[in-house]
PDB file of C-alpha atoms in Angstrom:
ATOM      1  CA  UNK A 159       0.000   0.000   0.000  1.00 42.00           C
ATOM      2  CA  UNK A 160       1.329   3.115  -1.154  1.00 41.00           C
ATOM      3  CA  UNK A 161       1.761   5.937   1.404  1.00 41.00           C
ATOM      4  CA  UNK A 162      -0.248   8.971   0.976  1.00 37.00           C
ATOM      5  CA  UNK A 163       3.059  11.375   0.023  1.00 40.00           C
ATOM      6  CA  UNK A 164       1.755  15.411   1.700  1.00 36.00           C
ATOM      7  CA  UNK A 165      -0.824  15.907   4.376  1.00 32.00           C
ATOM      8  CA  UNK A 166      -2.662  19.280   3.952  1.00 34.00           C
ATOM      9  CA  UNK A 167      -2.140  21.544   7.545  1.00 34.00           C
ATOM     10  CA  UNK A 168      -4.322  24.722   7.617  1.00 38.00           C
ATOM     11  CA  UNK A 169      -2.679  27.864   8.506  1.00 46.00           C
ATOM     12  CA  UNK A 170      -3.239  28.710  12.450  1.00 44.00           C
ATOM     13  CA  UNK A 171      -6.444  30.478  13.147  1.00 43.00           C
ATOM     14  CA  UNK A 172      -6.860  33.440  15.573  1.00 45.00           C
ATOM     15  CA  UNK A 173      -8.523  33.004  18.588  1.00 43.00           C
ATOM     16  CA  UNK A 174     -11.364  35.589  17.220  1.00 45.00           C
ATOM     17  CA  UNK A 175     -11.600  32.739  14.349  1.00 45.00           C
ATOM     18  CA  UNK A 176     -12.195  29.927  16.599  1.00 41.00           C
ATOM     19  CA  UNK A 177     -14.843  31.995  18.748  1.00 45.00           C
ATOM     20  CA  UNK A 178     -17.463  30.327  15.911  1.00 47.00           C
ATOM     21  CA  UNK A 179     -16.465  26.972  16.616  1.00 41.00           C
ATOM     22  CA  UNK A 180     -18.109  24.629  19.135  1.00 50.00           C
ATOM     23  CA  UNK A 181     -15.949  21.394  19.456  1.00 45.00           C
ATOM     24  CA  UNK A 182     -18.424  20.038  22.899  1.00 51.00           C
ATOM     25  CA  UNK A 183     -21.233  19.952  20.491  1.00 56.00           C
ATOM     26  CA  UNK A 184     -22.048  16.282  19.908  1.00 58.00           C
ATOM     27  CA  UNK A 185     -22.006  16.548  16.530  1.00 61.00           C
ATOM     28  CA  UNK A 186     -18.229  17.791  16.619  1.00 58.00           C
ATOM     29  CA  UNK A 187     -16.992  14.656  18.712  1.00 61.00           C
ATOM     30  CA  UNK A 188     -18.572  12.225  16.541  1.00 60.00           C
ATOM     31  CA  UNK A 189     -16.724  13.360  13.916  1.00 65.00           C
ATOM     32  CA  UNK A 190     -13.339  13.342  15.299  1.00 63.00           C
ATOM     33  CA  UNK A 191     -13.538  10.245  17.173  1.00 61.00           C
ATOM     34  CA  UNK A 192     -14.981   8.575  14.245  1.00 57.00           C
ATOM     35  CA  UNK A 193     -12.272   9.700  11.856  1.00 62.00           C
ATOM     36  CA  UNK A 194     -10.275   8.595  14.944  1.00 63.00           C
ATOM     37  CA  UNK A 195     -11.511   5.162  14.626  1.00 53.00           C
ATOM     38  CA  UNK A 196     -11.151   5.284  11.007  1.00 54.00           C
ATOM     39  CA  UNK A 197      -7.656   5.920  10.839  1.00 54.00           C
ATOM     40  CA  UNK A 198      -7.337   2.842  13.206  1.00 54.00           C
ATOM     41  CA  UNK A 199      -9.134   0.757  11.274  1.00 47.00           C
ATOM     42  CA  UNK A 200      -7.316   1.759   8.467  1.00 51.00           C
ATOM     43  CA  UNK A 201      -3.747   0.874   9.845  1.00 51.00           C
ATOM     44  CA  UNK A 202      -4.627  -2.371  11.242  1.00 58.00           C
ATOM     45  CA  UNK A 203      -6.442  -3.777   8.242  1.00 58.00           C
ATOM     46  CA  UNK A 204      -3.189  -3.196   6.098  1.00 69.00           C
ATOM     47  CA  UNK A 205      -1.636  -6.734   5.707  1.00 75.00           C
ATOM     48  CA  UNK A 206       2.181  -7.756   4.466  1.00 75.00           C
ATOM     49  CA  UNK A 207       1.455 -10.607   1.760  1.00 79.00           C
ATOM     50  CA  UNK A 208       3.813 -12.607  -0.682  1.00 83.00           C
ATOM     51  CA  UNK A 209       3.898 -11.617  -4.327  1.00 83.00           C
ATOM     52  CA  UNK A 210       1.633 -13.938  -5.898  1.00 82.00           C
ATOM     53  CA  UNK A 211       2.929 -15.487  -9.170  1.00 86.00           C
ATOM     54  CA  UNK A 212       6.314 -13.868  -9.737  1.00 91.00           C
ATOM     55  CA  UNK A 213       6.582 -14.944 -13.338  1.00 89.00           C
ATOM     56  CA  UNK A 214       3.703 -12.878 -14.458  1.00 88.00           C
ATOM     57  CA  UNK A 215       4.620  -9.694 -16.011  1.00 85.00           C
ATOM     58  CA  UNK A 216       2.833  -6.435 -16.823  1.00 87.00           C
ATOM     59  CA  UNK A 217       3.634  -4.395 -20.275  1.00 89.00           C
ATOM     60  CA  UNK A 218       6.749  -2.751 -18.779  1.00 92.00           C
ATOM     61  CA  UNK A 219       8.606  -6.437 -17.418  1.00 95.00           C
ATOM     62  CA  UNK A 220      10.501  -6.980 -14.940  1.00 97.00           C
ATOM     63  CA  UNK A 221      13.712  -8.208 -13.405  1.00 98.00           C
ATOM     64  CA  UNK A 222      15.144  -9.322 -10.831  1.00 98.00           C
ATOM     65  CA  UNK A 223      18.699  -9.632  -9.136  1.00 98.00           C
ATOM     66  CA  UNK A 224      20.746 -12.312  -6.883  1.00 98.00           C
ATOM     67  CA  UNK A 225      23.028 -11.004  -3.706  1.00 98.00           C
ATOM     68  CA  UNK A 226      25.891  -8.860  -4.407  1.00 97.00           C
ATOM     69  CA  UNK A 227      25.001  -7.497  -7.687  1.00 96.00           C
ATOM     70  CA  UNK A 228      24.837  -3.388  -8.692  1.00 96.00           C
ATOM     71  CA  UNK A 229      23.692  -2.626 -11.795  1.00 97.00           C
ATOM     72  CA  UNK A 230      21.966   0.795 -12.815  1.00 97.00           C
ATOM     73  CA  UNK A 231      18.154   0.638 -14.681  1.00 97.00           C
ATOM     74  CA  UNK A 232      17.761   3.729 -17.242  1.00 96.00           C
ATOM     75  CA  UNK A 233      14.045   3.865 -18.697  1.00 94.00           C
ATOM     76  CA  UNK A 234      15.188   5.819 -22.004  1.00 90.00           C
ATOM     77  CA  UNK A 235      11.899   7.332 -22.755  1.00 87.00           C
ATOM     78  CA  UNK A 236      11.287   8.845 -19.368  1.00 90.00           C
ATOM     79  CA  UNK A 237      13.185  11.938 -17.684  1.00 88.00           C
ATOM     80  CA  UNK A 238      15.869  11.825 -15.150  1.00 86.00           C
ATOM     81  CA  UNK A 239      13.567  12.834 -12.277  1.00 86.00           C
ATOM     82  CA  UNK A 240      10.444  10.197 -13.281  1.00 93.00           C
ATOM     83  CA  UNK A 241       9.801   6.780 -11.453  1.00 95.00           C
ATOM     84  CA  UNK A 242      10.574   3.811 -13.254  1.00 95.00           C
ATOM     85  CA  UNK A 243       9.216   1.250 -11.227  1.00 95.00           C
ATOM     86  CA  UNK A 244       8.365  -0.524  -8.265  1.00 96.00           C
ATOM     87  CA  UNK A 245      10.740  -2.044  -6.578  1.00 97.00           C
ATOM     88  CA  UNK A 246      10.344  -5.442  -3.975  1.00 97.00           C
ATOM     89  CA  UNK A 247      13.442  -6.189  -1.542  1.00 97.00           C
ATOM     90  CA  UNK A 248      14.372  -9.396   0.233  1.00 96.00           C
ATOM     91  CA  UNK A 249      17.003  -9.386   2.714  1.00 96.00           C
ATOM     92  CA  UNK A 250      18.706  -6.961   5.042  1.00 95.00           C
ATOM     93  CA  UNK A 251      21.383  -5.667   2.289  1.00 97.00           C
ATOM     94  CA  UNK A 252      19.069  -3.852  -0.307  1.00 97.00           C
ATOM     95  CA  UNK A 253      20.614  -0.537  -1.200  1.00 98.00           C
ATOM     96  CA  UNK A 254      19.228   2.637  -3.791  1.00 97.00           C
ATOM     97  CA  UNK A 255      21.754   4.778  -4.681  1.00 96.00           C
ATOM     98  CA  UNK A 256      22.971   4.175  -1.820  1.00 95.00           C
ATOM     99  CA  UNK A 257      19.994   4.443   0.737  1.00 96.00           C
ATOM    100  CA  UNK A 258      18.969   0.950   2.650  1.00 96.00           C
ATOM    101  CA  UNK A 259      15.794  -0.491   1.108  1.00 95.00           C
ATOM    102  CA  UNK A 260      13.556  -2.573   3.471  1.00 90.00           C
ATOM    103  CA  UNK A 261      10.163  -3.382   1.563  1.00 91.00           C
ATOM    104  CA  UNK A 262       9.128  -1.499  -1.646  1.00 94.00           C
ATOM    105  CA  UNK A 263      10.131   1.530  -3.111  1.00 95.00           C
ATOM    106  CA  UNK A 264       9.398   3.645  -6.476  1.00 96.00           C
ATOM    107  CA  UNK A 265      12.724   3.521  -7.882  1.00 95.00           C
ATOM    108  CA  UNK A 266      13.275   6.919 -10.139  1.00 96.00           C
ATOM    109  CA  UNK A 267      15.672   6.754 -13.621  1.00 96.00           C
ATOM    110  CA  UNK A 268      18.885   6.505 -13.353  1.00 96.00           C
ATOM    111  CA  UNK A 269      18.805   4.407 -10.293  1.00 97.00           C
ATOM    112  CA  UNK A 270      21.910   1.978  -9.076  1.00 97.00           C
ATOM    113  CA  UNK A 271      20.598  -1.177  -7.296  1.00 98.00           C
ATOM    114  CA  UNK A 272      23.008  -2.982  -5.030  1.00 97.00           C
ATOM    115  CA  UNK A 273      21.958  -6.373  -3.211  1.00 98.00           C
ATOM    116  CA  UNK A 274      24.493  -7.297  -0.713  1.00 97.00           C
ATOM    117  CA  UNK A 275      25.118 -10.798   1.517  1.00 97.00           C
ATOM    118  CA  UNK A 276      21.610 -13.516   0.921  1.00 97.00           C
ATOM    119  CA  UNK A 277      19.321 -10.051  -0.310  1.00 98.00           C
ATOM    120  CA  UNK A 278      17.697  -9.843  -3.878  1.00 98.00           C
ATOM    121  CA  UNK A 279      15.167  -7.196  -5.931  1.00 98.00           C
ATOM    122  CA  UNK A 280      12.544  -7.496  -7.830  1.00 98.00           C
ATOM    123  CA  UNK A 281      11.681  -4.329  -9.830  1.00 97.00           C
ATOM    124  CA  UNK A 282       8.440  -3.933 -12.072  1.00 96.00           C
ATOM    125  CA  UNK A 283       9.305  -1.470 -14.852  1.00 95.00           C
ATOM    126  CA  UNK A 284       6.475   0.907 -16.151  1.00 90.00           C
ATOM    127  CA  UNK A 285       5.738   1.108 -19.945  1.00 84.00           C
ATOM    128  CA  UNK A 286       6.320   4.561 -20.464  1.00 71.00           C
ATOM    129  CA  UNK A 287       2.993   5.369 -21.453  1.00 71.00           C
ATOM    130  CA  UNK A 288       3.125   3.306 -24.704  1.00 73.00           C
ATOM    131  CA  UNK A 289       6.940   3.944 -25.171  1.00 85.00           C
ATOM    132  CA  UNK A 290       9.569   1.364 -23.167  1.00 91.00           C
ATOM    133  CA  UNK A 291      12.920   1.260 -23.824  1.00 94.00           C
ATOM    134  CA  UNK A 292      14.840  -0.137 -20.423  1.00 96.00           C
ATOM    135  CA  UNK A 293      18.746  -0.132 -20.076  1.00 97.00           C
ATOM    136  CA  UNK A 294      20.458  -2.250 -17.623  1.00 97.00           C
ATOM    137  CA  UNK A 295      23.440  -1.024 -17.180  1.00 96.00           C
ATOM    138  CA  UNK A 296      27.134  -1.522 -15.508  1.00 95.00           C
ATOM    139  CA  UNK A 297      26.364  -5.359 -14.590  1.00 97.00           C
ATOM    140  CA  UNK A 298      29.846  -6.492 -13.969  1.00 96.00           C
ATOM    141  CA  UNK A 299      28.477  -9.645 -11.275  1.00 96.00           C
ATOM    142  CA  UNK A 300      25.640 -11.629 -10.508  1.00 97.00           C
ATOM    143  CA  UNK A 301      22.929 -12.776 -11.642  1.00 98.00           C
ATOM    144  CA  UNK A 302      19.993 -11.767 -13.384  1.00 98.00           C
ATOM    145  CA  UNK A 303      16.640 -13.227 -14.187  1.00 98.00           C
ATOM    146  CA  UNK A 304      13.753 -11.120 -16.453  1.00 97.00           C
ATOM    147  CA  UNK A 305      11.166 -11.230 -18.886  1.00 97.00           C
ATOM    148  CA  UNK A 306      10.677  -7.951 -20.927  1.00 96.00           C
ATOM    149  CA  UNK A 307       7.286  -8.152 -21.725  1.00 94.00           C
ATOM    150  CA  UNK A 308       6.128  -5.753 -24.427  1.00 90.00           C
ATOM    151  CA  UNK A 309       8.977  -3.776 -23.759  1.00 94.00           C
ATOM    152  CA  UNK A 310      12.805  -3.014 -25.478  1.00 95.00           C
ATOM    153  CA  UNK A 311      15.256  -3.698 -23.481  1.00 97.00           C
ATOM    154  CA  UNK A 312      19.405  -3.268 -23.838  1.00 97.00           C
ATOM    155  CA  UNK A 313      21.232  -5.002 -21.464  1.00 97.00           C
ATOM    156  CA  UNK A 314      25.117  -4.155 -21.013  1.00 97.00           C
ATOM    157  CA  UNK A 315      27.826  -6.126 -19.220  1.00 97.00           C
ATOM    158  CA  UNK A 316      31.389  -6.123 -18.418  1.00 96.00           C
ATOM    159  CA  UNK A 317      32.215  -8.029 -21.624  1.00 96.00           C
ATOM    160  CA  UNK A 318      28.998  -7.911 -23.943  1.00 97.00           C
ATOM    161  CA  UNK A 319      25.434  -6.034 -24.713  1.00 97.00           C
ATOM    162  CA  UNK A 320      22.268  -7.558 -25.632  1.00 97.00           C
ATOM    163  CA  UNK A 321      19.082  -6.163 -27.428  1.00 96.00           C
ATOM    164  CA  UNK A 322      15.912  -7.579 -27.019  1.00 96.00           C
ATOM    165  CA  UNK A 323      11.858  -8.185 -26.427  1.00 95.00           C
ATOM    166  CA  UNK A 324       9.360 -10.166 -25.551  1.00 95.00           C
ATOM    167  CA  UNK A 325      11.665 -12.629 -24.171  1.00 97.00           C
ATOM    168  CA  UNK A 326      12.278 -14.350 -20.902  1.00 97.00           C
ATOM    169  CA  UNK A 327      16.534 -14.314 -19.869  1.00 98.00           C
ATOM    170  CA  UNK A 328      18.837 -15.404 -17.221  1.00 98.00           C
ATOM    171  CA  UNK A 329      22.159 -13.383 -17.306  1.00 98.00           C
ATOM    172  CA  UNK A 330      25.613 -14.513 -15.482  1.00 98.00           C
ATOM    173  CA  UNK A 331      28.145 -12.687 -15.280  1.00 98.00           C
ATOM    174  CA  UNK A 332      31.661 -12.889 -14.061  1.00 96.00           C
ATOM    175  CA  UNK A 333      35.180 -12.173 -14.416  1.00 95.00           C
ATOM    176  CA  UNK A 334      35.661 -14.690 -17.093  1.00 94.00           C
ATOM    177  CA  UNK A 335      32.784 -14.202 -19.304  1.00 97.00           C
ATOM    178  CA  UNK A 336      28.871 -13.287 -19.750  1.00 98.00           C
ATOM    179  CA  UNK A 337      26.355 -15.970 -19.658  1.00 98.00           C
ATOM    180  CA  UNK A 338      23.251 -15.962 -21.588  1.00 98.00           C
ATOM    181  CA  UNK A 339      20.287 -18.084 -21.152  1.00 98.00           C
ATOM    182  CA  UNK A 340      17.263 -17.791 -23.166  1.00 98.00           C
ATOM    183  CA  UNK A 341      14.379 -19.415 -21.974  1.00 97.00           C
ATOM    184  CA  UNK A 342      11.242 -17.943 -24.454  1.00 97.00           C
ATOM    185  CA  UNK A 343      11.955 -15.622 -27.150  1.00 97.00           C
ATOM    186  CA  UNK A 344      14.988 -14.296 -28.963  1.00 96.00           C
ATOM    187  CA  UNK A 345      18.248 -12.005 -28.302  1.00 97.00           C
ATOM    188  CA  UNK A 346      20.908 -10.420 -30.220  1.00 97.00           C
ATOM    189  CA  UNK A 347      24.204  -9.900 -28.450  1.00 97.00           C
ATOM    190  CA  UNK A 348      27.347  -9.226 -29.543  1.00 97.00           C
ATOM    191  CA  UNK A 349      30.753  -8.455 -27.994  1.00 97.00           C
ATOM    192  CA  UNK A 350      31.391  -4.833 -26.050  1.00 96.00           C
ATOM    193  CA  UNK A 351      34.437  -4.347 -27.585  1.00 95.00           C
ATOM    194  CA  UNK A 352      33.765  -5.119 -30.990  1.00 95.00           C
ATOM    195  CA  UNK A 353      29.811  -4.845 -31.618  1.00 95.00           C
ATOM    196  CA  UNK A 354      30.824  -5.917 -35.179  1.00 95.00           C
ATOM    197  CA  UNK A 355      31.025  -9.669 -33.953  1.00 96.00           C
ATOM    198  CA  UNK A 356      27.302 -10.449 -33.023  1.00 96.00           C
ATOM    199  CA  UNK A 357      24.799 -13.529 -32.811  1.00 97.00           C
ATOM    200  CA  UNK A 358      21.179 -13.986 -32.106  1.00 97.00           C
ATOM    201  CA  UNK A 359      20.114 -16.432 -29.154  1.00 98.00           C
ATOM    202  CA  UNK A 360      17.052 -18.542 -29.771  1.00 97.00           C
ATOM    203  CA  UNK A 361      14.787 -20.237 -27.002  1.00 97.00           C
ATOM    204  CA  UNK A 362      16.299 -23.012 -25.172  1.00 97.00           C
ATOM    205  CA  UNK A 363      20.211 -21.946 -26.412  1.00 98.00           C
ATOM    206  CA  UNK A 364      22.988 -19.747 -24.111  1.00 98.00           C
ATOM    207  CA  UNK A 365      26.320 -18.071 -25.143  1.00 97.00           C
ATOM    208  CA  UNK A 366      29.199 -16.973 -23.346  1.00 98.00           C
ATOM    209  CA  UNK A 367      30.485 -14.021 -24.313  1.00 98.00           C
ATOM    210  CA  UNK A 368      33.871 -13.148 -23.269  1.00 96.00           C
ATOM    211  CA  UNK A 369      36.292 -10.355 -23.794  1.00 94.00           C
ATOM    212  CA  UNK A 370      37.220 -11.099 -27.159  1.00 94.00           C
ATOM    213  CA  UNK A 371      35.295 -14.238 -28.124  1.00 96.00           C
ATOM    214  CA  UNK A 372      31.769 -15.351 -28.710  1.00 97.00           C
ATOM    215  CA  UNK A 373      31.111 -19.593 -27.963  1.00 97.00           C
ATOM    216  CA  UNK A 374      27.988 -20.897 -28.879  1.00 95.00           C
ATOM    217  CA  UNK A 375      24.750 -20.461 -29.262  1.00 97.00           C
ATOM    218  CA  UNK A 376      24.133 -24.203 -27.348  1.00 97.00           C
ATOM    219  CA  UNK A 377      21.470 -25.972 -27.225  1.00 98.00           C
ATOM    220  CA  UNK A 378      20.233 -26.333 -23.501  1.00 97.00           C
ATOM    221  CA  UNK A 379      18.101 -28.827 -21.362  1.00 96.00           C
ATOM    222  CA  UNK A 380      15.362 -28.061 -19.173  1.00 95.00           C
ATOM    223  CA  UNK A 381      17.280 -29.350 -16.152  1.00 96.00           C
ATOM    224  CA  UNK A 382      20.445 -27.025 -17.000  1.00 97.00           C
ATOM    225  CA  UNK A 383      17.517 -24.233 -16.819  1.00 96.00           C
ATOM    226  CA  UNK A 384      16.316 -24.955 -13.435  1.00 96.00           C
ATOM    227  CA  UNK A 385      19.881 -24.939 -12.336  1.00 96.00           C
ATOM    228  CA  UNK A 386      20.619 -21.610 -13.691  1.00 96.00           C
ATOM    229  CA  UNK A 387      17.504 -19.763 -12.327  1.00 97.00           C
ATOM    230  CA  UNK A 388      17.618 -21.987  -8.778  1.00 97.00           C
ATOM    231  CA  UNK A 389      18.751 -18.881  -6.680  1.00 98.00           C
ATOM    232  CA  UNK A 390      15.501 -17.505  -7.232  1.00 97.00           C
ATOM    233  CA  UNK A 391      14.317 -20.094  -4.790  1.00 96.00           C
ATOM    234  CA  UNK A 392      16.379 -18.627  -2.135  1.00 96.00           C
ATOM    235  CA  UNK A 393      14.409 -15.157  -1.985  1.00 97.00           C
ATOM    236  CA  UNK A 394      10.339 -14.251  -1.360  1.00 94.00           C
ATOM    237  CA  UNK A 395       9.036 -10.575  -2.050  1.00 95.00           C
ATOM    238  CA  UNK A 396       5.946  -8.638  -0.151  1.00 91.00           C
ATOM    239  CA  UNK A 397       3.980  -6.103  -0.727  1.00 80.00           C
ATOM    240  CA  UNK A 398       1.344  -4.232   1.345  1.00 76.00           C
ATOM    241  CA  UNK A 399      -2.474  -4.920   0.670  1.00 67.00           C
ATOM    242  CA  UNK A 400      -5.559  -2.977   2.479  1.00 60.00           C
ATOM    243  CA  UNK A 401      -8.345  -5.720   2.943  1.00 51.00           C
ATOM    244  CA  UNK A 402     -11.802  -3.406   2.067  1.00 47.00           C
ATOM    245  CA  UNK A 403     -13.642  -5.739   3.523  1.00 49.00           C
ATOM    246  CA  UNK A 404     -11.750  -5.771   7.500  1.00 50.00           C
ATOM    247  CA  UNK A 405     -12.196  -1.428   6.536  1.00 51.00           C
ATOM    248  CA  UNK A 406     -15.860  -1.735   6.272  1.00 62.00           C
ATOM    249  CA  UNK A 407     -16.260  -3.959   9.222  1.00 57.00           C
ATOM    250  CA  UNK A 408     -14.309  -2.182  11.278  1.00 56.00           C
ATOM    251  CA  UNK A 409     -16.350   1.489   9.892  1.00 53.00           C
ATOM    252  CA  UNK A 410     -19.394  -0.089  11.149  1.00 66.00           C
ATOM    253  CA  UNK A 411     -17.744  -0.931  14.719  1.00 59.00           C
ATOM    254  CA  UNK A 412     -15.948   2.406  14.586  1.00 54.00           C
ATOM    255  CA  UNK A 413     -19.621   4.047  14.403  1.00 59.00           C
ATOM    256  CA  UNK A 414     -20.905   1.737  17.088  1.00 68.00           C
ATOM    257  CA  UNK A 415     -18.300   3.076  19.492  1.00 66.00           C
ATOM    258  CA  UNK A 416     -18.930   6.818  18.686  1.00 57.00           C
ATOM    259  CA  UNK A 417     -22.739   6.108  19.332  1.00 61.00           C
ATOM    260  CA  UNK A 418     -22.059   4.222  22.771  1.00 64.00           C
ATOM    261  CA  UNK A 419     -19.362   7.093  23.650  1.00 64.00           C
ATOM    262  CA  UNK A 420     -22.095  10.339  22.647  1.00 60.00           C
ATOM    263  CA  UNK A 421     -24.971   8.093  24.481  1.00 66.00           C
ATOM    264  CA  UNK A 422     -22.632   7.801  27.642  1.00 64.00           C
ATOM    265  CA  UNK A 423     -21.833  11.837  27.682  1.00 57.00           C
ATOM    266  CA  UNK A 424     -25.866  12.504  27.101  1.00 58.00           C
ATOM    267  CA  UNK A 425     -26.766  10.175  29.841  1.00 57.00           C
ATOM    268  CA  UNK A 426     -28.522   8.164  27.785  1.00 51.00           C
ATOM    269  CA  UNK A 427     -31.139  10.576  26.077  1.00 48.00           C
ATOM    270  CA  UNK A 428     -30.847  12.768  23.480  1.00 48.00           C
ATOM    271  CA  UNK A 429     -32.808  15.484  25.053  1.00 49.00           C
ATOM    272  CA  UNK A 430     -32.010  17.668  28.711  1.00 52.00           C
ATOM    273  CA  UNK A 431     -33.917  16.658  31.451  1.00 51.00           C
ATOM    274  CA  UNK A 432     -37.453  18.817  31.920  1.00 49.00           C
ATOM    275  CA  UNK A 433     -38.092  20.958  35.153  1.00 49.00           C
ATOM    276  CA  UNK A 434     -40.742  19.628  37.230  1.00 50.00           C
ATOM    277  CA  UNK A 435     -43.912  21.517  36.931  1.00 50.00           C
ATOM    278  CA  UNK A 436     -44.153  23.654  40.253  1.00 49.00           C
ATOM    279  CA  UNK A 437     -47.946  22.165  40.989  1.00 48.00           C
ATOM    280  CA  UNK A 438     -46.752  18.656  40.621  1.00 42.00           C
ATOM    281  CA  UNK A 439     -45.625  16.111  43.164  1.00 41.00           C
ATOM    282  CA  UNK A 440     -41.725  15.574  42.536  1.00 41.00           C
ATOM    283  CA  UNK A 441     -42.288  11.731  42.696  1.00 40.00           C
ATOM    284  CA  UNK A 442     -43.983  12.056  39.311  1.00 28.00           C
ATOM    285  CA  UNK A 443     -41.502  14.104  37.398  1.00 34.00           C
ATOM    286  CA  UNK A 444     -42.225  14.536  33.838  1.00 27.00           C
TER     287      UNK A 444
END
């Protein structure tokens, strides 16, 4: 659940401004203690639940990172100062730019994810309002997992870029090479330092791209698949969730209470006691 972002605070009133205002009146207390009760109501019936179905991905894809990986996400057809995406963390060692992560967060362009020691992200990318163009960028270790959806995505390495969409990935890299798994779809990727040499990656086939070499495409098994994209086993994601239907219960107790509370203070009856009639015995008061 997304946190409201500015709260509206009136300017201070004079005193000569607040002479009109009556806050006894019963009418004024069941309004604040209501909204009182609302707010209460509110907090408590906002629940911490596992992403359901992390393989399903909207129109902007996704992505998502093992521990001590860093890369930086650039959404080309957005502006420097525009959220990207959402982004999920697992773990204790989640960083943006530097600042510790510990649930979600809308991640703005330009932004350098680092996962540290047994933490991972999962970031949902926006489409760009009909225009996506996503650019992973600097991703010298790790691994990486994604499915780009209806979106373009460029995906750069210590030793090799790759261009693609509508395709489902795993990405390894390390010091000796770049490994790239496709498991639906299609890639072209060609060497950093000489985009001249360059191959296209069908489903079920990886490459290794290295600093001056390209081996493969390969055919690969299902089982060599699982063991690339295990680590993703090691990692669950949450997100916050408001359950309407614990809101309107708890409205309807919430307006229960105020009732009970304004009863108490009247004593009961919504109307002042009458003064006995001066001709009238006092053991028969009106």
């Amino acid at each position: 659940m997304k946190m409201i972002n500015s709260i509206f605070i009136s300017p201070p009133t004079s005193r000569k401004s607040l002479s009109h205002l009556d806050l006894s009146t019963p009418s004024a207390n069941r309004r604040y203690i209501f909204l009182i009760l609302l707010l209460a109501v509110l907090l408590s019936a906002c629940s911490t639940v596992p992403v359901e179905n992390r393989n399903v991905s909207s129109a902007g894809g996704f992505w998502e990172q093992d521990e001590n990986t860093d890369p930086r996400f650039h959404h080309r057809a957005m502006e420097a100062d525009q959220e990207i995406g959402l982004l999920y963390a697992s773990g204790n060692e989640v960083l943006v730019n530097g600042a510790r992560v510990e649930s979600t967060l809308d991640i703005k362009n330009n932004a350098f994810v680092s996962t540290g020691p047994k933490s991972s992200v999962r970031i949902e990318f926006m489409d760009g309002e009909g225009i996506c163009a996503i650019q992973i960028e600097e991703f010298s270790v790790g691994n990486g997992y994604g499915d780009t959806a209806n979106c373009e995505y460029s995906i750069i390495t210590t030793h090799a870029s790759a261009r693609t969409r509508d395709t489902i990935y795993h990405i390894n890299v390390s010091d000796q090479g770049t490994e790239i798994t496709v498991l639906r779809g299609l890639l072209q990727s060609s060497l950093l330092a000489d985009p001249t040499q360059s191959v296209i990656v069908n489903s079920g086939e990886e490459i290794i791209l290295t600093a001056d070499s390209i081996i493969g495409p390969r055919p690969v098994s299902f089982e060599e698949i699982e063991r690339r994209i295990r680590w993703r086993d090691n990692y669950d994601f949450y997100k916050s969730e408001v359950s309407w239907v614990k809101v309107l219960v708890g409205a309807g107790v919430a307006a229960g209470i105020v009732a009970a509370i304004l009863r108490g203070k009247s004593g009961g009856s919504g109307s002042p006691p009458r003064s006995p009639d001066p001709g009238s015995s006092n053991n028969y008061p009106y």
